[in-house]
Structure formats: C-alpha cells, structure tokens
CSV table of C-alpha atoms and ligand atoms in Angstrom, one decimal:
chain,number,residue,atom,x,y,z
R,4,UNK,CA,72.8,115.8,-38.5
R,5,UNK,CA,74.9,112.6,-40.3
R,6,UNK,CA,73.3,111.6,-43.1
R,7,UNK,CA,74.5,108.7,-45.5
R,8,UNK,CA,73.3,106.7,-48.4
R,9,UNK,CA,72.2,103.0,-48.5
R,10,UNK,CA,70.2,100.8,-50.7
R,11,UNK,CA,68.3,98.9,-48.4
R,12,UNK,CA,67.9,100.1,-44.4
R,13,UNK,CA,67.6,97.1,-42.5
R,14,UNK,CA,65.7,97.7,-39.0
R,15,UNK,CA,67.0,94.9,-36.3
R,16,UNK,CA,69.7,92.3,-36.3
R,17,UNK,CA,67.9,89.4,-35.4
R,18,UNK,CA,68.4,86.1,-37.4
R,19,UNK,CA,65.5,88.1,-40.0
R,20,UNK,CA,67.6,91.5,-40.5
R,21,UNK,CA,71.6,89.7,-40.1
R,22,UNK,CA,70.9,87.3,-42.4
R,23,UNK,CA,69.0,89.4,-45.0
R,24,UNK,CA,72.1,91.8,-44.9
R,25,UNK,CA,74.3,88.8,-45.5
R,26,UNK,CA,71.8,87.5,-48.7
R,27,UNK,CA,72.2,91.1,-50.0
R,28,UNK,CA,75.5,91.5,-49.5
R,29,UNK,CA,76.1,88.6,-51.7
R,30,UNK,CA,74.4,89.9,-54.4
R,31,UNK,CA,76.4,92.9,-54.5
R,32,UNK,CA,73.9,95.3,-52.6
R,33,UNK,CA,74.6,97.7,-49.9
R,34,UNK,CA,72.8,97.9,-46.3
R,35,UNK,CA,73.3,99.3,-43.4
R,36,UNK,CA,71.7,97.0,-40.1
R,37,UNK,CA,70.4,99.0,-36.8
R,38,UNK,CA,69.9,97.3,-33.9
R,39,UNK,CA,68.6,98.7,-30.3
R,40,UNK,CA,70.3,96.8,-28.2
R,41,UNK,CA,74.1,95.5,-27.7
R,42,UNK,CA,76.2,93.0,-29.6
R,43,UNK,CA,76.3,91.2,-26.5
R,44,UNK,CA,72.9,91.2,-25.7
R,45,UNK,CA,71.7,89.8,-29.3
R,46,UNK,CA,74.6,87.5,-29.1
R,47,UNK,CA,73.7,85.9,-25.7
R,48,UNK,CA,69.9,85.7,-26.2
R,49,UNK,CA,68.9,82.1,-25.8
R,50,UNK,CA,65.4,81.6,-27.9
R,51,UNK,CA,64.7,79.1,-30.9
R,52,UNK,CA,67.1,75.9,-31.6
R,53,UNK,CA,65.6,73.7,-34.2
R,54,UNK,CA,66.6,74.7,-37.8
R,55,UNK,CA,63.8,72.8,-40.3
R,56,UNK,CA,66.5,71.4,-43.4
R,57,UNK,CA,65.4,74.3,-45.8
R,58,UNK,CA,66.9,77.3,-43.0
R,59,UNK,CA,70.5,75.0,-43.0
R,60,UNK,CA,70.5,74.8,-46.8
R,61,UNK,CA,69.8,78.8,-46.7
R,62,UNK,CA,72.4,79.2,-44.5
R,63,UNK,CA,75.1,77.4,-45.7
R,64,UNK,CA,74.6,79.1,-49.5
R,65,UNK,CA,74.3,82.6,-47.3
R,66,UNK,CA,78.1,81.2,-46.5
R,67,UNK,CA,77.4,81.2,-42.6
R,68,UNK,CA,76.9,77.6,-42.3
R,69,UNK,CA,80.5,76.4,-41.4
R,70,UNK,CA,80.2,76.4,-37.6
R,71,UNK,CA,76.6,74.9,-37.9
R,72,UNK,CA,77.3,72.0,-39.9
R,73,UNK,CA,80.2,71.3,-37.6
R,74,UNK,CA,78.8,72.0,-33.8
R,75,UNK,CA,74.7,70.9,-34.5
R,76,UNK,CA,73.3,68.6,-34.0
R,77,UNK,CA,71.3,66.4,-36.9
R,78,UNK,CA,68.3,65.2,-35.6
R,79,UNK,CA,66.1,62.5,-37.7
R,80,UNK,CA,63.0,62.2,-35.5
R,81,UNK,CA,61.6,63.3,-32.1
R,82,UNK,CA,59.4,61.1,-29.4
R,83,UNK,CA,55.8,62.1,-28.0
R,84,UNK,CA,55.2,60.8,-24.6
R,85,UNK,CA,51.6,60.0,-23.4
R,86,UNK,CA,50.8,58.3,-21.1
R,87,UNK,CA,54.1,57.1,-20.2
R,88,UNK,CA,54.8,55.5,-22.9
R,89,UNK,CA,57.3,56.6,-25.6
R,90,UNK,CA,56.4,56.8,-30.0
R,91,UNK,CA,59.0,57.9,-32.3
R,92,UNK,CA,58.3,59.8,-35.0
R,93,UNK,CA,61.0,59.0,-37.9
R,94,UNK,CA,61.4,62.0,-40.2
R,95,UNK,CA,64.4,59.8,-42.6
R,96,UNK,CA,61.6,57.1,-42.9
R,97,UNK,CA,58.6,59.6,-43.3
R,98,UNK,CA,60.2,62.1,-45.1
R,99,UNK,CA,63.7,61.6,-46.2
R,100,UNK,CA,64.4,64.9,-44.3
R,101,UNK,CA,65.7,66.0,-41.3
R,102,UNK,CA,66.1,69.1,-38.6
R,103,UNK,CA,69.3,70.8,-36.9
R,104,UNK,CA,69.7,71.5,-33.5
R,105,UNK,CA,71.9,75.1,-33.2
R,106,UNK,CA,70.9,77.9,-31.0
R,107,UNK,CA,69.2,80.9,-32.8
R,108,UNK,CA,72.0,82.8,-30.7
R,109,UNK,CA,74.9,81.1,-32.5
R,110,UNK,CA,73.1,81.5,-36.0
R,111,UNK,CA,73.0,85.2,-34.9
R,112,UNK,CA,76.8,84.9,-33.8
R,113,UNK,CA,77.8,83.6,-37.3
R,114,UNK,CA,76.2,86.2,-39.0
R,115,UNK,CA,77.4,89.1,-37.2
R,116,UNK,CA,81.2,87.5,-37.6
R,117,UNK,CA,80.5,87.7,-41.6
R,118,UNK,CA,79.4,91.2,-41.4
R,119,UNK,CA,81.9,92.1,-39.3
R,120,UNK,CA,84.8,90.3,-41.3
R,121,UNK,CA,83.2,91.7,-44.5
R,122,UNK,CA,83.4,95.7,-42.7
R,123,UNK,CA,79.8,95.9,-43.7
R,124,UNK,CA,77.7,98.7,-41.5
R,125,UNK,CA,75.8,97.5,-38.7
R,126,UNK,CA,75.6,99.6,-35.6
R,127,UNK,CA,74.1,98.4,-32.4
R,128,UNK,CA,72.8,100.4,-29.2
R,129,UNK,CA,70.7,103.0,-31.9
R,130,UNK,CA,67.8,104.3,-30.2
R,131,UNK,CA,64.7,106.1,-31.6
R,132,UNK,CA,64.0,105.1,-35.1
R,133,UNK,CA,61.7,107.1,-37.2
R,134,UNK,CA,61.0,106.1,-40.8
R,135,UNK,CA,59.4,108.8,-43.7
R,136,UNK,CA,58.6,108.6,-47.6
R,137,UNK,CA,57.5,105.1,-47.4
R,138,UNK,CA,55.2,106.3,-50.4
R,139,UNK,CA,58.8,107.5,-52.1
R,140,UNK,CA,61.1,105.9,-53.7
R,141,UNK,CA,63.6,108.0,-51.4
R,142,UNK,CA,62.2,106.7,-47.5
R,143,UNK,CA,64.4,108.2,-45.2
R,144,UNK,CA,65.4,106.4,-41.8
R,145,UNK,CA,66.1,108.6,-38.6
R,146,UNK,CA,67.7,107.5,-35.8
R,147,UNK,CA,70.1,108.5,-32.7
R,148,UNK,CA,73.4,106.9,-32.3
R,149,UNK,CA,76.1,107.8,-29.4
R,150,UNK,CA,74.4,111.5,-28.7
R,151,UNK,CA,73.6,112.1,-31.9
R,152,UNK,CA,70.9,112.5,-34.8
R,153,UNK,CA,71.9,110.3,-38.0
R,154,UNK,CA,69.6,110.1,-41.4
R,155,UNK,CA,70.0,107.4,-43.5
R,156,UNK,CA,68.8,107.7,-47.4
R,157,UNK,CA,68.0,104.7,-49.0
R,158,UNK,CA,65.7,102.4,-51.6
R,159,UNK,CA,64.0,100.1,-49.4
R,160,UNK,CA,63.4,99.7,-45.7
R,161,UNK,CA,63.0,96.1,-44.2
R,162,UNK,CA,61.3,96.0,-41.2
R,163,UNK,CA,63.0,93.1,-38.9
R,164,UNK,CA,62.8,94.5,-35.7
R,165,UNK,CA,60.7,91.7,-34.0
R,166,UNK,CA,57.6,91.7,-32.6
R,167,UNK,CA,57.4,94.8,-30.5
R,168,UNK,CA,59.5,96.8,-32.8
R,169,UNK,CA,58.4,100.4,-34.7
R,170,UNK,CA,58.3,99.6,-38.0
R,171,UNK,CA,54.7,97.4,-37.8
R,172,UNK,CA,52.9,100.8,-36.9
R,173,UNK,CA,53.8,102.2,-39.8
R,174,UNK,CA,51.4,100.1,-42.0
R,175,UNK,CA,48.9,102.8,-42.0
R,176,UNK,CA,45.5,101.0,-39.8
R,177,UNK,CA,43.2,101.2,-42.8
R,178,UNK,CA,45.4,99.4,-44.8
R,179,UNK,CA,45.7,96.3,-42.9
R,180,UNK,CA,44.1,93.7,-40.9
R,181,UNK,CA,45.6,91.8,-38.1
R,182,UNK,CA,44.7,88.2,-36.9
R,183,UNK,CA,45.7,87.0,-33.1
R,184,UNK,CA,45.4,84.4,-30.8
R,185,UNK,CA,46.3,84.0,-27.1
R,186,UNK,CA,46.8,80.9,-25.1
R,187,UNK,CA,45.6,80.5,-21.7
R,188,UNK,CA,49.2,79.4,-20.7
R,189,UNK,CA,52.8,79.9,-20.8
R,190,UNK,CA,56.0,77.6,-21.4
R,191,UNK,CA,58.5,77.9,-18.2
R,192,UNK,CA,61.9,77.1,-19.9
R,193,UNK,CA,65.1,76.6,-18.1
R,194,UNK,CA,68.7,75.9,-20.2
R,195,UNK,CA,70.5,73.6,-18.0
R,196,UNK,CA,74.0,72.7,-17.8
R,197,UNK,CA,73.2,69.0,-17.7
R,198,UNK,CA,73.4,66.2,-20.9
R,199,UNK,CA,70.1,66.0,-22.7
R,200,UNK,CA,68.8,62.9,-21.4
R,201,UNK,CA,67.4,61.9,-25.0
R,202,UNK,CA,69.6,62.4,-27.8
R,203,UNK,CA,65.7,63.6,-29.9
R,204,UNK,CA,63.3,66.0,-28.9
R,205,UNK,CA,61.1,64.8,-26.3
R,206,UNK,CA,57.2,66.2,-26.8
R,207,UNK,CA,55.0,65.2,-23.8
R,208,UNK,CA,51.5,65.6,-22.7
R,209,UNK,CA,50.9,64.8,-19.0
R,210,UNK,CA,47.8,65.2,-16.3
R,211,UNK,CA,49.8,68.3,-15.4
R,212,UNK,CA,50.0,69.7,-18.9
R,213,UNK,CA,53.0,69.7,-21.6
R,214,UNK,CA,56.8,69.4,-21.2
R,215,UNK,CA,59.7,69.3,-23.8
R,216,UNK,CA,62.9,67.7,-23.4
R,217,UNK,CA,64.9,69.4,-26.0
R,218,UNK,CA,69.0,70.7,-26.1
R,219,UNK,CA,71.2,73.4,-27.1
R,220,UNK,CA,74.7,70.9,-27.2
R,221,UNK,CA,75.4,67.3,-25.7
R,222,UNK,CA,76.2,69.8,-22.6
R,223,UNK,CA,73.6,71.8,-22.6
R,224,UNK,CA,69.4,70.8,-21.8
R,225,UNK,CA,66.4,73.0,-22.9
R,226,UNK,CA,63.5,72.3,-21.2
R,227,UNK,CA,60.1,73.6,-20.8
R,228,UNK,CA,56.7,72.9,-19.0
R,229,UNK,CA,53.5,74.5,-19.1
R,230,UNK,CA,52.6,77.1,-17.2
R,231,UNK,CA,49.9,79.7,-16.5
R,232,UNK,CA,50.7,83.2,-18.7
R,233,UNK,CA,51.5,85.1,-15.1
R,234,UNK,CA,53.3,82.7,-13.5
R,235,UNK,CA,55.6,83.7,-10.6
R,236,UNK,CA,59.1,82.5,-11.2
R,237,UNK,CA,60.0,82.8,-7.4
R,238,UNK,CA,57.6,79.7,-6.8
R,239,UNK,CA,59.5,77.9,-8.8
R,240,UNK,CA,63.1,77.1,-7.0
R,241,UNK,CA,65.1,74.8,-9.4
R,242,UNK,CA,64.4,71.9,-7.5
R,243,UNK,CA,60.9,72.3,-8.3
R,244,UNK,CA,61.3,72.4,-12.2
R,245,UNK,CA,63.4,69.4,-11.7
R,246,UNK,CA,60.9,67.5,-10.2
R,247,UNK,CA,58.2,68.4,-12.1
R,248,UNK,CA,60.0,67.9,-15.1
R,249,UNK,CA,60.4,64.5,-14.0
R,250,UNK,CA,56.8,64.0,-13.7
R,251,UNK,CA,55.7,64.9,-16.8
R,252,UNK,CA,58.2,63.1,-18.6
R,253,UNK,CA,57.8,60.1,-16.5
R,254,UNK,CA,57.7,56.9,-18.5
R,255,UNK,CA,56.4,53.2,-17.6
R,256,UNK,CA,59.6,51.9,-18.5
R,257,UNK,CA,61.8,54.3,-16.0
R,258,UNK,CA,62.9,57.4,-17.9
R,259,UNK,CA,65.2,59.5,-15.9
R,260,UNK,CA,65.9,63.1,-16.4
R,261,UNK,CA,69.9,64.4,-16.3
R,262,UNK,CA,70.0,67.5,-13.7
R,263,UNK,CA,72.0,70.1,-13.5
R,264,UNK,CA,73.0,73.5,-12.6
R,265,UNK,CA,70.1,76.0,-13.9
R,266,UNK,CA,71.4,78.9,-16.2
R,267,UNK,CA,68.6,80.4,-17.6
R,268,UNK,CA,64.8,80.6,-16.2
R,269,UNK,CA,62.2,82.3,-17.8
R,270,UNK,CA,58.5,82.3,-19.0
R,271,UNK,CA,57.4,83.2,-22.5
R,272,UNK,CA,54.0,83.8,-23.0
R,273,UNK,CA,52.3,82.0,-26.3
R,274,UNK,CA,50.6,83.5,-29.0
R,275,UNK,CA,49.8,83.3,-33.0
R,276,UNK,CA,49.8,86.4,-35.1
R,277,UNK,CA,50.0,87.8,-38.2
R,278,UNK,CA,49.6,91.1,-40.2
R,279,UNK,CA,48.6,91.4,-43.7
R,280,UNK,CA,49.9,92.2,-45.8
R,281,UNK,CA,53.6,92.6,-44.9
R,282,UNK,CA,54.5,95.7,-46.8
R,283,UNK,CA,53.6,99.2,-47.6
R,284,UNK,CA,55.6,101.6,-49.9
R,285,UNK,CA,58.6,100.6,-49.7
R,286,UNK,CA,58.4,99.3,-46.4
R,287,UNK,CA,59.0,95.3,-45.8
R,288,UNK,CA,58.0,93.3,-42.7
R,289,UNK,CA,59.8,90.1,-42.1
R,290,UNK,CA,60.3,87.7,-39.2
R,291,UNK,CA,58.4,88.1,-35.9
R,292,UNK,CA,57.8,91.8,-37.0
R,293,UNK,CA,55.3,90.4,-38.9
R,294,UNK,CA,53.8,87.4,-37.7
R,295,UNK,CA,54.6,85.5,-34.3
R,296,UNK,CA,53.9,81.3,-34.0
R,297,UNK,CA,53.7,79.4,-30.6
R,298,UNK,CA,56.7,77.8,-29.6
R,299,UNK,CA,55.6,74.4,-30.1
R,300,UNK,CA,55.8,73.4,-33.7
R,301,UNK,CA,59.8,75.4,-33.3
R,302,UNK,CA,59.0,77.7,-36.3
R,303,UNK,CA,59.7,81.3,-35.3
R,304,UNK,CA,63.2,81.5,-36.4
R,305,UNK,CA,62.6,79.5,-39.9
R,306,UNK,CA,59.8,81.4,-40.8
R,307,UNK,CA,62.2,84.6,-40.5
R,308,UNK,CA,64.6,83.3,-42.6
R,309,UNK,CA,62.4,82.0,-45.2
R,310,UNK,CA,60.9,85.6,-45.5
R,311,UNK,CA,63.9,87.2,-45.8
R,312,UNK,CA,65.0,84.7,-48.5
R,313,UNK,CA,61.8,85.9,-50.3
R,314,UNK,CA,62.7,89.3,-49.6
R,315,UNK,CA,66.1,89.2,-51.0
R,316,UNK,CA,65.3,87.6,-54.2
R,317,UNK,CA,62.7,90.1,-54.8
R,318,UNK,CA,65.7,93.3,-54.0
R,319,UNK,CA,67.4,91.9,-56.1
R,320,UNK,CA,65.0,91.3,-59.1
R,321,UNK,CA,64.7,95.2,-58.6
R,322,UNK,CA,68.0,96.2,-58.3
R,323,UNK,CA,69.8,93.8,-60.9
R,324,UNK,CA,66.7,93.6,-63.1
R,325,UNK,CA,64.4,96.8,-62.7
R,326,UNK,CA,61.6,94.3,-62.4
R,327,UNK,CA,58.9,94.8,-58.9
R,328,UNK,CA,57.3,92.0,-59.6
R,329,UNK,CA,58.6,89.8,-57.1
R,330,UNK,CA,58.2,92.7,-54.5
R,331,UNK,CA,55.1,93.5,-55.4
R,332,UNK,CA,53.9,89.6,-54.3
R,333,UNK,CA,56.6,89.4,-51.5
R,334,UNK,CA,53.8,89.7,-49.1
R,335,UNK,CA,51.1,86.9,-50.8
R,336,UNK,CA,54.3,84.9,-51.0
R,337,UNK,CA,55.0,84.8,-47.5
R,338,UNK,CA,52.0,84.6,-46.3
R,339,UNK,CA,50.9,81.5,-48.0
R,340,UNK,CA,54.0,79.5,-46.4
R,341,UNK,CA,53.5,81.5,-43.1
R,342,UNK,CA,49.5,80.2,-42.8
R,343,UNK,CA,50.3,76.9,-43.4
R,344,UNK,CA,52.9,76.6,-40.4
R,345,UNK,CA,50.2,79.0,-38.6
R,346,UNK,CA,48.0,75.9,-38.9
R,347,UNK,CA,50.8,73.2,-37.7
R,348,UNK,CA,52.1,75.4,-34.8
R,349,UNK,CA,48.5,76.1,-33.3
R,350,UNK,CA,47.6,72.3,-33.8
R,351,UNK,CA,50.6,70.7,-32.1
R,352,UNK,CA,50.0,73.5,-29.3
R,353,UNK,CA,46.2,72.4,-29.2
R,354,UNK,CA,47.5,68.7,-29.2
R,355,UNK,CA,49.8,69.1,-26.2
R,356,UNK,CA,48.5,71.4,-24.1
R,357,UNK,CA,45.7,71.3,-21.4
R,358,UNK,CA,43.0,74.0,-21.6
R,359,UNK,CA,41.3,76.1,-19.1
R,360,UNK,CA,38.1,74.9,-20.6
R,361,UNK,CA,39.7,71.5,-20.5
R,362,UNK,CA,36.6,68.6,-20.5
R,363,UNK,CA,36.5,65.1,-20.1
R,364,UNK,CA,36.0,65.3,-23.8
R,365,UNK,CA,38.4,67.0,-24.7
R,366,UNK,CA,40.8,65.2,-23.0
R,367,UNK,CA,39.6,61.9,-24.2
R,368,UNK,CA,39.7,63.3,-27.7
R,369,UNK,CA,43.6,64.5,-27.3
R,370,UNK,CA,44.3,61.2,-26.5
R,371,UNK,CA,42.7,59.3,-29.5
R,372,UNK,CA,44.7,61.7,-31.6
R,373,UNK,CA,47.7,61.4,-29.9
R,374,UNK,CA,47.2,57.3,-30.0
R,375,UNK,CA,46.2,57.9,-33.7
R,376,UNK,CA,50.0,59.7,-34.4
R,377,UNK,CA,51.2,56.7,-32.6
R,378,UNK,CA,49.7,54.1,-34.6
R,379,UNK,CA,49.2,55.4,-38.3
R,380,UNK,CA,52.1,56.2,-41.0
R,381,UNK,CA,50.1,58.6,-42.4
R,382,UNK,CA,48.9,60.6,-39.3
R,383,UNK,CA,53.2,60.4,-38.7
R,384,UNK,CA,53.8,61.8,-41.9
R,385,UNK,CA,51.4,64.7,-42.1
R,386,UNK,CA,53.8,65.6,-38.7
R,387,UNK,CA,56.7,64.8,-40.2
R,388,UNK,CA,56.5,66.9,-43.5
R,389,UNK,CA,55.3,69.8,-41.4
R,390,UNK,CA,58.4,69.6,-39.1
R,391,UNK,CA,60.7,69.5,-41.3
R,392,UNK,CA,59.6,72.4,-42.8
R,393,UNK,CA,57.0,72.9,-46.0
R,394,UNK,CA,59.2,73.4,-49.0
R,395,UNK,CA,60.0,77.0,-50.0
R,396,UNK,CA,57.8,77.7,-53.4
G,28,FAD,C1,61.6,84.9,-25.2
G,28,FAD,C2,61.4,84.1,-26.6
G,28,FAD,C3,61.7,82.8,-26.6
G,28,FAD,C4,61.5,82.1,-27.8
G,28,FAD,N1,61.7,80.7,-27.9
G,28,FAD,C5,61.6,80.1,-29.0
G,28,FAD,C6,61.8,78.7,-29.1
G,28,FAD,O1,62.1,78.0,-28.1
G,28,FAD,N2,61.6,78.1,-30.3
G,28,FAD,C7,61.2,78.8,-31.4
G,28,FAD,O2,61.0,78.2,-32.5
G,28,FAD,N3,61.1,80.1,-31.4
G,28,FAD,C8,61.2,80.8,-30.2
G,28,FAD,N4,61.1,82.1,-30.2
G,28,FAD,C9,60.8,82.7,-31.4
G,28,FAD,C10,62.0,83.1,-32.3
G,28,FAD,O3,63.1,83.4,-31.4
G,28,FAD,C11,61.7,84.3,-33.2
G,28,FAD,O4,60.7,83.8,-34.1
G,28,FAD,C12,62.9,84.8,-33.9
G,28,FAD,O5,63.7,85.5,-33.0
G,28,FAD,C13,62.5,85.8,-35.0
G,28,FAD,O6,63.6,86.5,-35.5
G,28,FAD,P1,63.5,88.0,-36.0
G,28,FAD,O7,64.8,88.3,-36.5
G,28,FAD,O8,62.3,88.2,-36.8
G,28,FAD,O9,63.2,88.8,-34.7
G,28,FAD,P2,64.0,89.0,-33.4
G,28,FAD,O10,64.9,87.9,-33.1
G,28,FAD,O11,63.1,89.4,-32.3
G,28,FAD,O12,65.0,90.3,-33.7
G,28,FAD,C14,64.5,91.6,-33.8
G,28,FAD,C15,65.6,92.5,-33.5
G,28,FAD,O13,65.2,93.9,-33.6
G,28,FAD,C16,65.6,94.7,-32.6
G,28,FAD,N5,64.8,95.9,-32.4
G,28,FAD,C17,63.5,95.9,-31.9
G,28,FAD,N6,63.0,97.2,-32.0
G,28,FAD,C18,64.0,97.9,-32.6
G,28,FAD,C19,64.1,99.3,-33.0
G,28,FAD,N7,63.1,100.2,-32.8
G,28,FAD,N8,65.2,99.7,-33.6
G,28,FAD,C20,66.2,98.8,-33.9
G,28,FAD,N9,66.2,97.5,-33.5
G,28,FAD,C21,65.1,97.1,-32.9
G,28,FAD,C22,65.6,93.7,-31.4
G,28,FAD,O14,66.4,94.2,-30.3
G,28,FAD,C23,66.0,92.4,-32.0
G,28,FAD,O15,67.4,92.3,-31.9
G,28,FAD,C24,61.2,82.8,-29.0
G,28,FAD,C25,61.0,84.2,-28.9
G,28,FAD,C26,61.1,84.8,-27.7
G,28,FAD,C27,60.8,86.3,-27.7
C-alpha cells in the first residue's frame, strides 16, 4: 500500500473541493483533491451559470477570476414573464449589486489550471473511498488509484463529493437529522448553440408551467421548461422544445426565441435538502454534499463556495492559530446562510411553477403575487437582495 501525508484530504473536485484547495493553498496549507471521475468529464459538465457578486469577489481574491471577469457576462437585472407581458427586475436600482453569468464548468476549468500550474496533488479517476478516525485527530483516507491501494494521513477531511457522494454516510444516523423536499416536476434543459434572445435572464410562468431563458456566452442559450420528474427525453425531438419554448415565453408584444442546433438535453429532477449539522470529527461537509436547492433561485454553486470560504477560514484559524473555534461553529455558520437561500429557492420554485394539486386558487393566488413583484419596489427588492446573494456574515 502508498501511503502519504496531507493536512487536509479534500473528497471531490467540484467548484466546493477545487476551490477550497485553492483558498488553502493560499494560506500556505497542503491538500491533496480526489476526484472519481475524469478531468474531462468534470471539465465538460454543463450545470449552474449565475455567479451571485459575493462568489466573483471570492474568486477573484482565490486568484482564479482572470478569465471570469474577462469572458462573463455582468448582468444587472432579469425579466419575469406572465401573462405575456414582460417586468424587469433592476438589481443596480434595488440593490446596487449585480450577478455574473460564467458556466460552473469554466469556474471548475480555472481552478483546475491553478492547481495544475501550482503542481499541487489532485488525482482524478480514484475509485472506492473509505474514510476512518474521524473521532482522531489522525483520520485516515483510503482509496484505489490506477490498480492500486493508496492511504492518505491527514488533519481534516472535507467532504465535497456532491450529493450522492460517501462521505454524507459517514455522519453517524443518530447524530443527525436530515430535512427534504421533492417536487412533483422536473426542468428539461437544452444548451443551444443559438444567441440568447434576451441579453437578462428570462423567468416565465405560463398555462403550461415555467420556462427560463438564460445563457452560457452571447453564442451559447440555456434554456429550460418544466417537466414531469420521469419524463421521457425521446418525446421530446428538438423541434418540440423549440416550440414549446416559444409558447411559454410568448409575449403580447411578439417575443421571438433564437434557435439553434441542440447540444445538450437533459432532465434534472428538483429537490431541497439539507443535513445537520455538517460535520463530525474531523469530518466537513460542504457544497451539494451537504445540502441541495432547486434550480430556480440559481444557488447551488454559490452556496458551495460560500461554505468552503467558511471552511477555509476556520483551517486556517486552526492551523496558523491553534484556535477550533471557527470549526467548531463551521456548521451553525453555514447553515444560517444556507436556510435563508433554502427559503428563496423553494419560494421562486413555488412562484413559477404549476402544481399537481394545482387549483383555481392557487393559480389565481400565483398571479396576484406575481402582479404584486411587478408593481411594488419593495416586493422587487426582497427579490433582488436574495438574488444577488445574502451577504456572507
Ligand atoms: C444535473 C445538474 C444540473 C444543475 N443545474 C444547475 C443550474 O442550472 N443552476 C444552479 O444554480 N445549480 C445547478 N445545479 C447545482 C450545482 O451544479 C451544484 O450545486 C454544484 O455543482 C455544487 O458543487 P459541489 O462542488 O458541492 O458538488 P459537485 O459539483 O457535485 O462536485 C462533487 C464532485 O465529487 C465527485 N465525487 C462524488 N463521489 C465521489 C467519491 N466517492 N470520491 C471522489 N469524488 C467523488 C463528483 O464526481 C464531483 O466531481 C445542477 C446540478 C446538477 C446535478
């Protein structure tokens, strides 16, 4: 067996795991990233796109902001659609604040070319991960890597290995409680190779249920419509999605939708979740390992950075200081920020979306709110704020 020596073991190279590595690095402390699947694949995986103005500033002191700042996109508002009619919401008005639009896969990108460039360990294509002495301030990490078995010694292990990763199931069941919802529907998203036909985020509520205009590039269109949680792909041929894009983002004063040829189709299911707390021994959840968001408030990706923000000040409070404080409330931290984007994310899902147990009342009440956001600066605000991203305490 390999073994080797690390201060802090760092499970997953999402945006949670790359860019806590990076933070770390920075402060002058060692990790090593493992990552199941291949630089390619985490590279090329098309998910979350809007970066609230806290995750850019984060970035860009992490020293990975470069590209972002020069390929996103700054957005200062996004529409909602009812009822064919068009209301911005203006975030620089509201709020002062805006949002960037830069694939989760280039953020990933960036941080893998530091780490790379910096000759700092991270080894993809590992494959059965076992953790021990969580309770000790020696946990061990065990894993197999080209044919073989590898132990890694270290001080901390962070958990960023996503939402069906391993190191969840080591919070021992007793010790934690777990709160979940599941939506009655799904979000069919296609990435297009087509010019976004709004130059903001379009959020629409339509007869048929919700659609979302939003982008990637001025090249490249992400778009998504509701759908049921087992929908069958094969019933929807391109032209379909086009059309019934088109539909739902209809407007009375003739919106038209840019087409183009269809890279990407998929259907991701919608859920909330969270565990509590995020940590035991010396085990530390962060990112969707520890708490997953619908979609529609675009959180999932800021909420992993912002944890592993906490989580890096708090290393190295210990390492540099020999204080545990910070770790010791990393998870009450988190969490405070994480239920109150909990909150926003399920309420613009439950404002957008149509039910199964949808009723004439419910409808009729969707719509007074949604004519409320329209009509009152306050309403706006409360929105606004929340988009942008609560600030980081
Ligand atoms: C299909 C999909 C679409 C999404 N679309 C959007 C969107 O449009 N907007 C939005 O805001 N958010 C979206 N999200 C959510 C957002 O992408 C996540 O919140 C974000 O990826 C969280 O980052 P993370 O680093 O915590 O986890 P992840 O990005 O999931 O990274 C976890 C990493 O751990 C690795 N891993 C797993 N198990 C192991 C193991 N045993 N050993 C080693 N490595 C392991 C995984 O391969 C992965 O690379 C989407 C998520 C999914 C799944």
């Amino acid at each position: 067996m390999n073994a080797q020596r690390t201060q802090v073991a760092i499970i997953g190279a999402g945006p949670a795991g790359l860019l806590l590595g990076q933070l770390l690095h920075r402060e002058g402390i060692d990790s090593v990233v493992l990552e199941a699947t291949s630089r390619a694949h985490v590279e090329s995986r098309v998910r979350a796109g809007v970066l609230e103005h806290q995750s850019v500033d984060i970035l860009q002191a992490a020293g990975v902001g470069a590209r972002m700042r020069r390929e996103g996109l700054l957005h200062h508002g996004i529409e909602l659609r009812f009822q064919g009619s068009r209301h911005r919401i203006d975030f620089g008005a509201l709020t002062g604040k805006s949002v960037m639009i830069y694939g989760q896969h280039e953020v990933v990108k960036d941080l893998i070319a530091a780490r790379v460039q910096a000759a700092l360990p991270l080894l993809f294509e590992i494959r059965d991960v076992q953790l021990s002495g969580l309770e000790s301030s020696a946990p061990r990490v065990q894993f197999r890597a080209e044919g073989q078995t590898h132990a890694l010694e270290c001080d901390f292990v962070a958990g960023c290995d996503g939402f069906h990763g391993i190191c969840r199931s080591y919070l021992p069941a007793s010790g934690v409680k777990l709160f979940e919802r599941v939506y009655p529907f799904a979000w069919l998203g296609i990435l297009a190779a087509a010019p976004p036909a709004s130059q903001e985020l379009v959020y629409a509520l339509h007869e048929h249920g919700f659609a979302l205009l939003s982008m990637r590039s001025p090249t490249l269109s992400r778009l998504y419509l509701q759908c049921a949680p087992d929908e069958d792909l094969d019933g929807w041929p391109d032209e379909r999605v086009w059309e019934e894009l088109q539909v739902r983002l209809a407007t009375r004063d003739g919106f038209s939708l840019t087409t183009g040829p269809i890279q990407q189709k998929s259907v991701t299911a919608m859920r909330s979740f969270v565990v509590e707390p995020m940590q035991w021994g010396r085990l530390f959840l962060a990112g969707d390992a520890a708490h997953i968001v619908p979609p529609t408030g675009a959180k999932g990706m800021n909420l992993a950075l912002a944890d592993v923000h906490v989580l890096a000040r708090a290393l190295v409070s210990h390492f540099r200081y020999g204080s545990d404080d910070l770790l010791r409330r990393y998870s009450e931290q988190c969490l405070h920020r994480i239920w109150k984007v909990q909150r926003f994310s399920w309420w613009m899902t439950a404002l957008l979306h149509r039910f199964d147990t949808d009723n004439d009342f419910d409808r009729r009440r969707q719509t007074a709110e949604l004519e409320y956001l329209a009509s009152s600066p306050a309403a706006q605000q409360s929105l606004a704020e929340n988009y942008v991203g609560p600030p980081l305490e």
